[in-house]
């Protein structure tokens, strides 16, 4: 069934929504789960979207730093070998 959620994001923002859990990890790892949101205010939606955009930007920065480190270690131009 559906539940009300208050989600506290690492950037100190929080959102309130309604939805259901549609994926859970095994009991050995309780931090991995998936939520399907069924009702959310526009403000909460925008806050969550902004947070996911920040996560995506950070992921790309880490990827770029990793590629640069590989190029330095192996003296290659990784971008040209893709």
PDB file of N, CA and C in Angstrom, residues 2-55:
ATOM      1  N   UNK A   2       0.177   2.349  -0.016  1.00  0.00           N
ATOM      2  CA  UNK A   2       0.853   3.650  -0.027  1.00  0.00           C
ATOM      3  C   UNK A   2       1.090   4.149   1.392  1.00  0.00           C
ATOM      4  N   UNK A   3       2.157   4.949   1.519  1.00  0.00           N
ATOM      5  CA  UNK A   3       2.547   5.512   2.809  1.00  0.00           C
ATOM      6  C   UNK A   3       2.938   6.966   2.614  1.00  0.00           C
ATOM      7  N   UNK A   4       2.878   7.735   3.693  1.00  0.00           N
ATOM      8  CA  UNK A   4       3.397   9.098   3.681  1.00  0.00           C
ATOM      9  C   UNK A   4       4.868   9.045   4.062  1.00  0.00           C
ATOM     10  N   UNK A   5       5.707   9.779   3.323  1.00  0.00           N
ATOM     11  CA  UNK A   5       7.147   9.789   3.560  1.00  0.00           C
ATOM     12  C   UNK A   5       7.621  11.206   3.827  1.00  0.00           C
ATOM     13  N   UNK A   6       8.523  11.337   4.773  1.00  0.00           N
ATOM     14  CA  UNK A   6       9.319  12.549   4.943  1.00  0.00           C
ATOM     15  C   UNK A   6      10.741  12.119   4.636  1.00  0.00           C
ATOM     16  N   UNK A   7      11.326  12.733   3.635  1.00  0.00           N
ATOM     17  CA  UNK A   7      12.657  12.342   3.190  1.00  0.00           C
ATOM     18  C   UNK A   7      13.612  13.492   3.468  1.00  0.00           C
ATOM     19  N   UNK A   8      14.663  13.196   4.229  1.00  0.00           N
ATOM     20  CA  UNK A   8      15.666  14.192   4.587  1.00  0.00           C
ATOM     21  C   UNK A   8      16.882  13.987   3.692  1.00  0.00           C
ATOM     22  N   UNK A   9      17.163  14.971   2.859  1.00  0.00           N
ATOM     23  CA  UNK A   9      18.241  14.877   1.887  1.00  0.00           C
ATOM     24  C   UNK A   9      19.567  15.309   2.509  1.00  0.00           C
ATOM     25  N   UNK A  10      20.689  14.799   1.984  1.00  0.00           N
ATOM     26  CA  UNK A  10      22.000  15.158   2.533  1.00  0.00           C
ATOM     27  C   UNK A  10      22.316  16.653   2.462  1.00  0.00           C
ATOM     28  N   UNK A  11      21.655  17.389   1.569  1.00  0.00           N
ATOM     29  CA  UNK A  11      21.924  18.826   1.461  1.00  0.00           C
ATOM     30  C   UNK A  11      21.065  19.632   2.447  1.00  0.00           C
ATOM     31  N   UNK A  12      20.561  18.959   3.472  1.00  0.00           N
ATOM     32  CA  UNK A  12      19.785  19.555   4.567  1.00  0.00           C
ATOM     33  C   UNK A  12      18.404  20.058   4.138  1.00  0.00           C
ATOM     34  N   UNK A  13      17.931  19.606   3.029  1.00  0.00           N
ATOM     35  CA  UNK A  13      16.564  19.907   2.595  1.00  0.00           C
ATOM     36  C   UNK A  13      15.718  18.669   2.872  1.00  0.00           C
ATOM     37  N   UNK A  14      14.426  18.857   2.937  1.00  0.00           N
ATOM     38  CA  UNK A  14      13.540  17.714   3.136  1.00  0.00           C
ATOM     39  C   UNK A  14      12.318  17.849   2.240  1.00  0.00           C
ATOM     40  N   UNK A  15      11.720  16.718   1.948  1.00  0.00           N
ATOM     41  CA  UNK A  15      10.499  16.707   1.145  1.00  0.00           C
ATOM     42  C   UNK A  15       9.476  15.813   1.828  1.00  0.00           C
ATOM     43  N   UNK A  16       8.226  16.073   1.546  1.00  0.00           N
ATOM     44  CA  UNK A  16       7.130  15.223   1.999  1.00  0.00           C
ATOM     45  C   UNK A  16       6.425  14.704   0.766  1.00  0.00           C
ATOM     46  N   UNK A  17       6.079  13.422   0.798  1.00  0.00           N
ATOM     47  CA  UNK A  17       5.412  12.834  -0.352  1.00  0.00           C
ATOM     48  C   UNK A  17       4.577  11.646   0.094  1.00  0.00           C
ATOM     49  N   UNK A  18       3.860  11.124  -0.854  1.00  0.00           N
ATOM     50  CA  UNK A  18       3.091   9.897  -0.655  1.00  0.00           C
ATOM     51  C   UNK A  18       3.523   8.934  -1.740  1.00  0.00           C
ATOM     52  N   UNK A  19       3.624   7.663  -1.394  1.00  0.00           N
ATOM     53  CA  UNK A  19       4.022   6.687  -2.394  1.00  0.00           C
ATOM     54  C   UNK A  19       4.139   5.306  -1.800  1.00  0.00           C
ATOM     55  N   UNK A  20       4.813   4.442  -2.550  1.00  0.00           N
ATOM     56  CA  UNK A  20       4.996   3.073  -2.072  1.00  0.00           C
ATOM     57  C   UNK A  20       6.407   2.602  -2.356  1.00  0.00           C
ATOM     58  N   UNK A  21       6.874   1.700  -1.529  1.00  0.00           N
ATOM     59  CA  UNK A  21       8.178   1.084  -1.723  1.00  0.00           C
ATOM     60  C   UNK A  21       7.990  -0.014  -2.763  1.00  0.00           C
ATOM     61  N   UNK A  22       8.767   0.066  -3.857  1.00  0.00           N
ATOM     62  CA  UNK A  22       8.608  -0.952  -4.892  1.00  0.00           C
ATOM     63  C   UNK A  22       9.855  -1.797  -5.100  1.00  0.00           C
ATOM     64  N   UNK A  23      10.912  -1.562  -4.288  1.00  0.00           N
ATOM     65  CA  UNK A  23      12.117  -2.396  -4.364  1.00  0.00           C
ATOM     66  C   UNK A  23      12.831  -2.292  -3.039  1.00  0.00           C
ATOM     67  N   UNK A  24      13.244  -3.410  -2.507  1.00  0.00           N
ATOM     68  CA  UNK A  24      14.024  -3.435  -1.273  1.00  0.00           C
ATOM     69  C   UNK A  24      15.204  -4.373  -1.460  1.00  0.00           C
ATOM     70  N   UNK A  25      16.294  -4.028  -0.809  1.00  0.00           N
ATOM     71  CA  UNK A  25      17.463  -4.897  -0.839  1.00  0.00           C
ATOM     72  C   UNK A  25      17.284  -6.002   0.198  1.00  0.00           C
ATOM     73  N   UNK A  26      18.153  -7.003   0.143  1.00  0.00           N
ATOM     74  CA  UNK A  26      18.090  -8.057   1.178  1.00  0.00           C
ATOM     75  C   UNK A  26      18.282  -7.461   2.570  1.00  0.00           C
ATOM     76  N   UNK A  27      17.871  -8.181   3.583  1.00  0.00           N
ATOM     77  CA  UNK A  27      17.950  -7.689   4.961  1.00  0.00           C
ATOM     78  C   UNK A  27      19.366  -7.313   5.368  1.00  0.00           C
ATOM     79  N   UNK A  28      20.359  -7.851   4.700  1.00  0.00           N
ATOM     80  CA  UNK A  28      21.744  -7.546   5.056  1.00  0.00           C
ATOM     81  C   UNK A  28      22.121  -6.107   4.706  1.00  0.00           C
ATOM     82  N   UNK A  29      21.366  -5.442   3.832  1.00  0.00           N
ATOM     83  CA  UNK A  29      21.666  -4.073   3.427  1.00  0.00           C
ATOM     84  C   UNK A  29      20.369  -3.272   3.409  1.00  0.00           C
ATOM     85  N   UNK A  30      20.042  -2.664   4.522  1.00  0.00           N
ATOM     86  CA  UNK A  30      18.747  -2.004   4.665  1.00  0.00           C
ATOM     87  C   UNK A  30      18.685  -0.631   4.008  1.00  0.00           C
ATOM     88  N   UNK A  31      19.792  -0.132   3.473  1.00  0.00           N
ATOM     89  CA  UNK A  31      19.788   1.228   2.945  1.00  0.00           C
ATOM     90  C   UNK A  31      19.394   1.314   1.471  1.00  0.00           C
ATOM     91  N   UNK A  32      19.216   0.224   0.792  1.00  0.00           N
ATOM     92  CA  UNK A  32      18.902   0.247  -0.635  1.00  0.00           C
ATOM     93  C   UNK A  32      17.424  -0.055  -0.840  1.00  0.00           C
ATOM     94  N   UNK A  33      16.691   0.911  -1.340  1.00  0.00           N
ATOM     95  CA  UNK A  33      15.283   0.722  -1.609  1.00  0.00           C
ATOM     96  C   UNK A  33      14.852   1.660  -2.719  1.00  0.00           C
ATOM     97  N   UNK A  34      13.730   1.376  -3.331  1.00  0.00           N
ATOM     98  CA  UNK A  34      13.186   2.222  -4.381  1.00  0.00           C
ATOM     99  C   UNK A  34      11.791   2.674  -4.004  1.00  0.00           C
ATOM    100  N   UNK A  35      11.505   3.931  -4.273  1.00  0.00           N
ATOM    101  CA  UNK A  35      10.194   4.481  -3.971  1.00  0.00           C
ATOM    102  C   UNK A  35       9.498   4.906  -5.252  1.00  0.00           C
ATOM    103  N   UNK A  36       8.209   4.684  -5.303  1.00  0.00           N
ATOM    104  CA  UNK A  36       7.388   5.208  -6.386  1.00  0.00           C
ATOM    105  C   UNK A  36       6.490   6.273  -5.767  1.00  0.00           C
ATOM    106  N   UNK A  37       6.720   7.526  -6.161  1.00  0.00           N
ATOM    107  CA  UNK A  37       5.956   8.637  -5.605  1.00  0.00           C
ATOM    108  C   UNK A  37       4.634   8.763  -6.342  1.00  0.00           C
ATOM    109  N   UNK A  38       3.552   8.869  -5.585  1.00  0.00           N
ATOM    110  CA  UNK A  38       2.236   9.004  -6.203  1.00  0.00           C
ATOM    111  C   UNK A  38       1.617  10.368  -5.948  1.00  0.00           C
ATOM    112  N   UNK A  39       2.118  11.086  -4.937  1.00  0.00           N
ATOM    113  CA  UNK A  39       1.586  12.414  -4.648  1.00  0.00           C
ATOM    114  C   UNK A  39       2.686  13.235  -3.994  1.00  0.00           C
ATOM    115  N   UNK A  40       2.915  14.437  -4.535  1.00  0.00           N
ATOM    116  CA  UNK A  40       3.982  15.291  -4.022  1.00  0.00           C
ATOM    117  C   UNK A  40       3.649  16.724  -4.409  1.00  0.00           C
ATOM    118  N   UNK A  41       3.961  17.659  -3.522  1.00  0.00           N
ATOM    119  CA  UNK A  41       3.730  19.063  -3.859  1.00  0.00           C
ATOM    120  C   UNK A  41       4.728  19.492  -4.933  1.00  0.00           C
ATOM    121  N   UNK A  42       4.408  20.545  -5.628  1.00  0.00           N
ATOM    122  CA  UNK A  42       5.317  21.059  -6.661  1.00  0.00           C
ATOM    123  C   UNK A  42       6.648  21.478  -6.036  1.00  0.00           C
ATOM    124  N   UNK A  43       6.597  22.076  -4.849  1.00  0.00           N
ATOM    125  CA  UNK A  43       7.826  22.490  -4.177  1.00  0.00           C
ATOM    126  C   UNK A  43       8.712  21.283  -3.845  1.00  0.00           C
ATOM    127  N   UNK A  44       8.103  20.221  -3.313  1.00  0.00           N
ATOM    128  CA  UNK A  44       8.874  19.007  -3.011  1.00  0.00           C
ATOM    129  C   UNK A  44       9.422  18.383  -4.284  1.00  0.00           C
ATOM    130  N   UNK A  45       8.628  18.375  -5.341  1.00  0.00           N
ATOM    131  CA  UNK A  45       9.073  17.837  -6.619  1.00  0.00           C
ATOM    132  C   UNK A  45      10.289  18.607  -7.134  1.00  0.00           C
ATOM    133  N   UNK A  46      10.233  19.940  -7.059  1.00  0.00           N
ATOM    134  CA  UNK A  46      11.353  20.762  -7.516  1.00  0.00           C
ATOM    135  C   UNK A  46      12.595  20.549  -6.652  1.00  0.00           C
ATOM    136  N   UNK A  47      12.401  20.423  -5.335  1.00  0.00           N
ATOM    137  CA  UNK A  47      13.527  20.179  -4.425  1.00  0.00           C
ATOM    138  C   UNK A  47      14.199  18.850  -4.745  1.00  0.00           C
ATOM    139  N   UNK A  48      13.399  17.807  -4.935  1.00  0.00           N
ATOM    140  CA  UNK A  48      13.949  16.487  -5.255  1.00  0.00           C
ATOM    141  C   UNK A  48      14.646  16.489  -6.601  1.00  0.00           C
ATOM    142  N   UNK A  49      14.055  17.137  -7.588  1.00  0.00           N
ATOM    143  CA  UNK A  49      14.661  17.229  -8.911  1.00  0.00           C
ATOM    144  C   UNK A  49      16.004  17.952  -8.844  1.00  0.00           C
ATOM    145  N   UNK A  50      16.048  19.048  -8.106  1.00  0.00           N
ATOM    146  CA  UNK A  50      17.288  19.803  -7.945  1.00  0.00           C
ATOM    147  C   UNK A  50      18.356  18.938  -7.275  1.00  0.00           C
ATOM    148  N   UNK A  51      17.961  18.179  -6.254  1.00  0.00           N
ATOM    149  CA  UNK A  51      18.917  17.310  -5.569  1.00  0.00           C
ATOM    150  C   UNK A  51      19.482  16.257  -6.524  1.00  0.00           C
ATOM    151  N   UNK A  52      18.611  15.617  -7.309  1.00  0.00           N
ATOM    152  CA  UNK A  52      19.098  14.604  -8.255  1.00  0.00           C
ATOM    153  C   UNK A  52      20.001  15.225  -9.319  1.00  0.00           C
ATOM    154  N   UNK A  53      19.727  16.453  -9.718  1.00  0.00           N
ATOM    155  CA  UNK A  53      20.614  17.141 -10.662  1.00  0.00           C
ATOM    156  C   UNK A  53      21.989  17.370 -10.042  1.00  0.00           C
ATOM    157  N   UNK A  54      22.030  17.746  -8.767  1.00  0.00           N
ATOM    158  CA  UNK A  54      23.313  17.926  -8.075  1.00  0.00           C
ATOM    159  C   UNK A  54      24.078  16.606  -7.987  1.00  0.00           C
ATOM    160  N   UNK A  55      23.371  15.525  -7.708  1.00  0.00           N
ATOM    161  CA  UNK A  55      24.003  14.199  -7.650  1.00  0.00           C
ATOM    162  C   UNK A  55      24.585  13.843  -9.017  1.00  0.00           C
TER     163      UNK A  55
END
